[in-house]
XYZ file of C-alpha atoms in Angstrom:
472
model
C 4.825 -13.725 -105.364
C 3.161 -17.058 -104.644
C -0.559 -16.851 -104.126
C -1.036 -13.339 -105.481
C -4.527 -12.586 -106.701
C -5.300 -10.997 -110.059
C -5.251 -7.238 -109.539
C -8.940 -6.765 -110.282
C -9.154 -3.459 -108.418
C -6.179 -1.921 -110.197
C -7.160 1.376 -111.823
C -5.607 2.139 -115.212
C -5.881 5.337 -117.262
C -5.308 4.883 -121.000
C -4.731 7.898 -123.241
C -5.594 7.160 -126.869
C -7.851 4.563 -128.470
C -5.750 3.861 -131.534
C -4.491 0.373 -132.347
C -2.438 -0.207 -129.189
C -4.849 1.633 -126.888
C -7.915 -0.247 -128.084
C -6.115 -3.608 -127.950
C -4.930 -2.942 -124.394
C -8.264 -1.626 -123.162
C -10.090 -4.668 -124.488
C -7.589 -7.142 -123.004
C -7.339 -5.416 -119.616
C -11.110 -5.035 -119.194
C -11.508 -8.730 -119.958
C -8.965 -9.571 -117.259
C -10.852 -7.563 -114.647
C -8.908 -4.296 -114.439
C -10.778 -1.003 -113.980
C -10.114 0.964 -117.170
C -10.704 4.656 -117.919
C -9.914 6.008 -121.386
C -9.482 9.562 -122.668
C -9.856 9.826 -126.463
C -10.541 12.862 -128.618
C -12.023 11.179 -131.690
C -15.792 10.687 -131.374
C -15.814 7.804 -133.861
C -13.281 5.859 -131.785
C -15.359 6.526 -128.662
C -18.540 5.232 -130.316
C -16.791 2.094 -131.563
C -15.279 1.362 -128.147
C -18.565 2.092 -126.366
C -20.192 -0.874 -128.063
C -17.284 -3.259 -127.517
C -15.441 -2.397 -124.291
C -16.862 -2.159 -120.782
C -14.667 0.785 -119.777
C -15.254 4.356 -118.671
C -14.831 6.468 -121.814
C -14.150 10.201 -121.728
C -14.137 12.195 -124.957
C -11.524 14.892 -124.745
C -7.926 15.945 -125.285
C -5.203 13.926 -123.553
C -3.550 17.221 -122.595
C -6.699 18.592 -120.941
C -6.250 18.772 -117.164
C -10.025 19.010 -116.840
C -10.330 15.589 -118.505
C -7.720 14.196 -116.145
C -9.688 15.445 -113.140
C -12.897 13.975 -114.583
C -11.076 10.661 -114.954
C -9.947 10.751 -111.311
C -6.269 10.661 -112.252
C -5.156 10.944 -108.643
C -6.676 7.488 -107.969
C -4.948 5.712 -110.866
C -2.356 2.981 -110.367
C -1.097 3.051 -113.978
C -0.996 5.563 -116.812
C -0.655 4.178 -120.340
C -0.105 6.956 -122.868
C -0.456 5.590 -126.396
C -1.729 8.483 -128.508
C -0.338 8.948 -132.027
C 1.866 11.844 -130.866
C 5.232 11.100 -129.220
C 5.432 14.547 -127.599
C 1.972 14.163 -126.052
C 2.825 10.714 -124.710
C 5.998 11.974 -123.062
C 4.411 15.162 -121.701
C 1.425 13.317 -120.242
C 3.773 11.123 -118.210
C 5.068 14.304 -116.585
C 1.469 15.346 -115.920
C 0.702 11.889 -114.537
C 3.649 12.229 -112.174
C 2.177 15.466 -110.827
C -1.111 13.662 -110.176
C 0.827 11.043 -108.229
C 0.273 8.111 -110.603
C 2.966 5.641 -109.471
C 3.597 3.758 -112.737
C 3.642 5.381 -116.162
C 4.035 3.845 -119.632
C 4.508 5.739 -122.906
C 4.534 4.696 -126.548
C 7.340 6.576 -128.330
C 8.190 5.879 -131.971
C 11.373 7.943 -132.048
C 14.481 6.136 -130.823
C 16.058 9.470 -129.888
C 14.231 9.575 -126.555
C 14.090 7.321 -123.525
C 17.432 5.532 -123.822
C 20.181 5.857 -121.221
C 22.288 8.000 -123.556
C 19.409 10.172 -124.810
C 19.219 13.872 -123.987
C 15.937 13.027 -122.247
C 15.983 9.554 -120.717
C 13.162 7.651 -119.020
C 13.988 9.154 -115.649
C 13.832 12.694 -117.010
C 10.443 11.942 -118.555
C 9.119 10.248 -115.378
C 8.378 7.125 -117.443
C 8.684 3.603 -116.026
C 8.368 1.843 -119.391
C 8.908 3.249 -122.890
C 7.517 1.268 -125.813
C 9.006 1.592 -129.327
C 6.585 -0.549 -131.426
C 8.595 -0.546 -134.668
C 11.778 -1.267 -132.754
C 10.090 -4.199 -130.999
C 9.077 -5.733 -134.331
C 12.491 -5.209 -135.917
C 14.289 -6.668 -132.906
C 11.940 -9.678 -132.787
C 12.435 -10.527 -136.472
C 16.183 -10.026 -136.020
C 16.132 -12.427 -133.052
C 14.226 -15.066 -135.000
C 16.472 -14.878 -138.061
C 19.638 -15.041 -135.982
C 18.249 -17.853 -133.825
C 17.392 -20.846 -135.975
C 16.263 -20.585 -139.554
C 13.668 -17.905 -138.884
C 11.352 -20.309 -137.072
C 9.504 -18.923 -134.102
C 11.177 -20.354 -131.003
C 10.214 -18.996 -127.599
C 12.189 -19.747 -124.461
C 10.469 -19.737 -121.076
C 11.404 -20.882 -117.593
C 14.802 -19.191 -117.972
C 15.443 -21.052 -121.218
C 14.779 -24.537 -119.849
C 11.555 -24.953 -121.872
C 11.310 -24.130 -125.589
C 8.223 -23.729 -127.744
C 8.727 -23.924 -131.506
C 6.332 -23.147 -134.350
C 6.505 -24.933 -137.684
C 4.223 -25.644 -140.619
C 2.885 -29.161 -141.189
C 3.557 -30.164 -144.798
C 1.687 -32.722 -146.893
C 4.540 -35.257 -146.662
C 5.198 -34.743 -142.958
C 5.043 -38.000 -140.955
C 2.840 -36.085 -138.497
C 0.191 -35.066 -141.057
C -3.287 -36.616 -140.737
C -2.327 -38.097 -137.358
C -4.143 -37.695 -134.040
C -2.036 -36.136 -131.310
C -2.523 -39.100 -128.997
C -1.191 -41.427 -131.717
C 1.784 -39.156 -132.376
C 2.731 -39.146 -128.687
C 2.522 -42.949 -128.522
C 4.668 -43.523 -131.617
C 7.270 -40.804 -131.055
C 7.999 -41.454 -127.401
C 11.822 -41.266 -127.386
C 11.588 -37.863 -125.675
C 8.667 -35.890 -124.208
C 7.022 -33.116 -126.227
C 3.540 -31.676 -126.700
C 1.608 -29.887 -129.425
C 0.212 -26.942 -127.471
C -1.447 -24.796 -130.168
C -2.541 -25.072 -133.802
C -3.306 -22.237 -136.228
C -5.747 -23.402 -138.901
C -7.489 -21.071 -141.339
C -8.424 -18.037 -139.242
C -8.722 -20.057 -136.020
C -6.380 -20.907 -133.155
C -6.933 -24.285 -131.478
C -5.746 -25.477 -128.081
C -5.807 -29.165 -129.055
C -6.635 -32.355 -127.256
C -5.515 -35.919 -127.906
C -8.283 -36.564 -130.458
C -7.315 -33.591 -132.645
C -5.388 -34.207 -135.874
C -2.531 -32.308 -137.467
C -3.431 -31.368 -141.034
C -1.322 -30.081 -143.942
C -0.871 -26.288 -143.828
C -1.461 -26.210 -140.075
C 0.972 -24.024 -138.184
C 1.693 -25.966 -134.987
C 3.454 -24.971 -131.766
C 5.466 -27.764 -130.131
C 6.815 -27.647 -126.577
C 9.860 -29.539 -125.308
C 12.737 -29.082 -122.910
C 15.770 -27.160 -124.146
C 17.899 -30.318 -124.179
C 15.440 -31.968 -126.593
C 14.971 -29.002 -128.936
C 17.388 -30.361 -131.555
C 15.606 -33.740 -131.575
C 12.249 -31.971 -131.905
C 13.556 -29.957 -134.860
C 14.698 -33.189 -136.494
C 11.316 -34.827 -135.964
C 9.413 -31.877 -137.474
C 11.891 -31.294 -140.325
C 13.022 -27.844 -139.199
C 16.364 -26.794 -140.613
C 18.952 -25.802 -138.026
C 21.405 -23.747 -140.063
C 21.287 -19.989 -139.780
C 19.914 -17.919 -142.624
C 22.230 -15.636 -144.556
C 20.237 -14.042 -147.390
C 17.263 -11.852 -146.612
C 14.911 -9.845 -148.837
C 12.845 -7.061 -147.251
C 9.883 -5.422 -148.985
C 9.291 -1.907 -147.670
C 11.754 0.621 -146.305
C 9.622 2.177 -143.559
C 10.522 2.325 -139.879
C 10.445 -1.465 -139.435
C 12.087 -2.419 -142.734
C 14.912 0.111 -142.511
C 15.641 -0.682 -138.860
C 15.666 -4.424 -139.570
C 18.064 -3.907 -142.496
C 20.284 -1.890 -140.173
C 20.273 -4.659 -137.549
C 20.882 -7.475 -140.035
C 23.242 -5.750 -142.419
C 26.494 -6.395 -140.559
C 26.128 -10.183 -140.458
C 23.490 -11.101 -143.072
C 23.222 -10.313 -146.769
C 20.217 -7.987 -147.063
C 18.427 -6.818 -150.214
C 15.570 -4.346 -149.868
C 12.905 -3.338 -152.404
C 11.195 0.044 -151.934
C 8.523 1.324 -154.329
C 8.971 5.035 -153.533
C 11.947 6.243 -155.580
C 13.070 9.159 -153.333
C 12.854 6.913 -150.269
C 14.814 4.179 -152.060
C 17.541 6.659 -152.964
C 17.697 7.975 -149.411
C 17.917 4.463 -147.959
C 20.614 3.429 -150.419
C 22.875 6.039 -148.812
C 21.720 5.492 -145.232
C 21.973 1.685 -145.171
C 25.662 1.036 -145.749
C 25.420 -2.742 -145.378
C 22.273 -3.412 -147.418
C 21.464 -3.295 -151.130
C 18.412 -1.117 -151.814
C 16.477 -1.498 -155.076
C 13.697 0.709 -156.425
C 10.667 -1.298 -157.546
C 7.264 -2.756 -156.740
C 7.717 -5.663 -154.324
C 4.266 -7.038 -155.173
C 5.285 -7.678 -158.820
C 6.487 -11.244 -159.440
C 8.855 -10.178 -162.232
C 10.454 -7.580 -159.952
C 10.883 -10.159 -157.178
C 12.482 -12.753 -159.431
C 14.735 -10.157 -161.081
C 15.818 -8.965 -157.639
C 16.923 -12.492 -156.742
C 13.991 -13.848 -154.729
C 14.801 -17.445 -155.647
C 18.224 -17.115 -154.034
C 16.832 -15.829 -150.730
C 16.552 -17.740 -147.487
C 14.130 -15.378 -145.750
C 11.545 -13.080 -147.341
C 10.011 -10.297 -145.220
C 7.138 -7.961 -146.088
C 7.230 -4.813 -143.942
C 5.147 -2.244 -145.812
C 2.353 -0.287 -144.137
C -0.376 -2.187 -146.011
C -1.855 -5.426 -144.649
C -2.954 -6.779 -148.004
C 0.406 -6.072 -149.634
C 2.250 -7.844 -146.833
C -0.003 -10.902 -146.698
C -0.377 -11.363 -150.453
C 3.311 -10.584 -150.961
C 4.178 -13.585 -148.798
C 1.635 -15.741 -150.646
C 3.213 -14.728 -153.972
C 6.774 -15.206 -152.733
C 6.004 -18.597 -151.199
C 4.419 -19.711 -154.474
C 7.406 -18.551 -156.517
C 9.946 -20.088 -154.144
C 8.216 -23.464 -153.877
C 7.057 -23.874 -157.482
C 10.462 -23.082 -158.945
C 13.833 -24.422 -157.979
C 17.352 -23.253 -158.430
C 19.991 -25.375 -160.090
C 23.155 -25.963 -158.205
C 26.103 -27.662 -159.870
C 23.830 -29.107 -162.508
C 21.479 -30.700 -160.010
C 18.061 -29.581 -158.966
C 18.212 -27.999 -155.539
C 14.973 -27.326 -153.663
C 14.953 -24.493 -151.166
C 13.061 -24.238 -147.920
C 12.757 -20.485 -147.531
C 10.859 -18.637 -144.840
C 8.284 -15.884 -145.328
C 7.613 -13.360 -142.558
C 4.796 -10.800 -142.766
C 4.216 -7.640 -140.761
C 0.429 -7.579 -140.234
C -1.051 -4.373 -138.849
C -4.578 -5.721 -138.262
C -4.613 -8.272 -135.467
C -7.632 -10.094 -136.923
C -5.476 -11.034 -139.932
C -2.552 -12.518 -137.993
C -3.784 -16.127 -137.896
C -5.027 -15.814 -141.495
C -1.572 -14.683 -142.643
C 0.170 -17.674 -141.062
C -2.138 -20.132 -142.809
C -2.173 -18.435 -146.230
C 1.541 -18.357 -146.904
C 3.517 -16.699 -144.142
C 5.632 -18.906 -141.927
C 5.446 -16.175 -139.322
C 3.182 -13.127 -138.889
C 3.961 -10.332 -136.457
C 1.769 -7.449 -135.332
C 3.390 -4.404 -133.765
C 0.254 -3.533 -131.766
C 0.238 -6.997 -130.201
C 3.984 -6.889 -129.513
C 3.707 -3.444 -127.922
C 0.542 -4.364 -126.056
C 2.015 -7.570 -124.679
C 5.119 -5.816 -123.430
C 2.863 -3.421 -121.534
C 0.659 -6.273 -120.287
C 3.742 -8.147 -119.070
C 4.828 -5.044 -117.136
C 1.403 -4.686 -115.491
C 1.030 -8.399 -114.668
C 4.536 -8.845 -113.329
C 3.226 -9.292 -109.761
C 0.802 -12.032 -110.789
C 2.558 -14.076 -113.478
C 6.220 -15.044 -113.726
C 6.217 -14.508 -117.498
C 3.871 -14.172 -120.459
C 4.852 -14.705 -124.103
C 2.570 -14.230 -127.087
C 2.702 -16.966 -129.732
C 3.266 -15.110 -133.028
C 0.606 -15.911 -135.593
C -1.643 -17.484 -132.966
C -4.351 -15.998 -130.785
C -2.652 -17.600 -127.791
C -0.313 -16.914 -124.876
C 2.296 -18.997 -123.080
C 2.327 -18.289 -119.346
C 4.638 -19.282 -116.516
C 2.673 -19.227 -113.272
C 2.871 -20.526 -109.692
C 0.040 -22.577 -108.202
C -1.157 -20.758 -105.104
C -1.817 -22.925 -102.020
C -5.232 -24.602 -102.222
C -5.955 -23.072 -105.624
C -8.360 -25.081 -107.844
C -5.503 -26.547 -109.914
C -4.010 -28.213 -106.789
C -7.195 -30.095 -105.857
C -7.246 -32.794 -108.548
C -5.189 -34.240 -111.447
C -5.162 -32.420 -114.774
C -7.435 -35.011 -116.387
C -10.158 -34.129 -113.876
C -10.029 -30.335 -113.739
C -13.185 -30.176 -115.820
C -14.349 -29.930 -119.395
C -14.828 -26.187 -118.902
C -11.117 -25.705 -119.580
C -10.911 -27.963 -122.649
C -10.042 -25.969 -125.740
C -9.200 -22.901 -123.654
C -5.869 -23.889 -122.129
C -3.273 -26.632 -121.863
C -0.790 -27.211 -119.046
C 2.360 -28.075 -120.979
C 5.034 -28.490 -118.284
C 5.539 -28.382 -114.528
C 8.627 -27.779 -112.405
C 9.125 -30.617 -109.927
C 12.179 -31.916 -108.048
C 14.361 -29.256 -109.620
C 13.577 -30.117 -113.241
C 10.918 -29.263 -115.823
C 8.819 -32.169 -117.023
C 6.044 -32.472 -119.600
C 2.631 -32.574 -117.931
C 0.247 -35.446 -118.686
C -3.315 -36.269 -117.667
C -2.309 -37.968 -114.395
C -0.123 -35.039 -113.335
C -1.348 -33.494 -110.074
C 0.070 -30.002 -109.537
C 1.011 -29.283 -105.916
C 1.033 -26.063 -103.899
C 3.667 -23.544 -105.052
C 4.731 -25.596 -108.068
C 5.466 -23.683 -111.266
C 3.740 -24.542 -114.521
C 3.853 -23.527 -118.172
C 0.340 -22.977 -119.534
C -0.722 -22.243 -123.105
C -4.116 -20.577 -123.390
C -6.285 -18.666 -125.808
C -5.544 -14.956 -125.345
C -9.078 -14.203 -124.180
C -8.889 -16.920 -121.522
C -5.836 -15.709 -119.617
C -8.081 -14.727 -116.709
C -9.308 -18.342 -116.546
C -5.699 -19.446 -116.035
C -5.425 -16.953 -113.198
C -8.643 -18.247 -111.621
C -7.355 -21.814 -111.841
C -3.908 -21.115 -110.358
C -4.443 -18.109 -108.063
C -6.711 -17.939 -105.020
């Protein structure tokens, strides 16, 4: 694995230019893969033609003539992400006949592709099946069960943790430069590796300040995670009361996952759907009402909730719902035993337009998730597995956290981090390196050696620059 080059000559056939297909095509072209796309809709083709340097074929994904035009027999990967589950599964069978070695399909139904399904992945000739709604539900479930609904990502087999939290007005870190923070709080090593501010993601340097309402990602070793949470004011108790707005595929699945161990209350604005869910979800309370109405939210018990989740199919409803809920939960307080008791509740938004993800995290959501990005990154991780040890997307940020090995005589091994060049400033940050059997926080004088592992945080569009720096 050490010293592998980015697979620039890898040929990938993508079927469908919907949300996931377009996102993948754009990312993979940028990273140097040879992309061919088959898409039936002429409008999608025209839009992609002006934005993606890929070979675009207008036609039906089930047309063998289109496959031959695409040169399917020369493809290394097939990614079938049309809006039709049956087409995605069938095209993997077709791809197998063309001899495509690795095949990926997006399937919304959970009735296919599992080991116990009538048709499992082997039957369908699929190497990776992606369930986007399931990915989102499982990720929110993981975050709620982990620690207070904060985004915490483990890398390096759990030895390094990255945690996101909002910087509040009264935080001791607010209005402070990062270099000053590191000098004052030096009891244990940690780094601020990314900041979401407004609609922008920053990979910060020592002169950058943390400002109120910033969403910041901190990195520390697993053994120091509790101390980091104490420093940033993150609560460590698990959440027990959750309100979900929207009973679609994500909302209903999340209620099903949470219901056995967490008190769940769901609000659904479609009355027949609410009635159906009230019978289907045995461990959740389902209410009929408009989750964007403040009176409905308060009447449903919003002020008693620990985590508020918007999972409707509308971006604006989800984002503004979190803004409204955050306002209601912070401007009012509950009274407990005659004393005023302030709550620190979390708001999580499902955002279906990736351009709004950073905006959502700075407007009111503590965490914003996008199912296209989650699905796309799972596919990207599968494709890159020979080049990178691991890749994790930072939710609510336009950034990735990568574990990578420095190839012998690669550019990163030739000089200390402080001298690798201004070209990389603002694009990436080397957060940690693995040396002498332990992970340690990287600093300016750190000089990465051949075959050493590193954790790098970079802007999503600059992942190929990380590869250039670490791989020969």
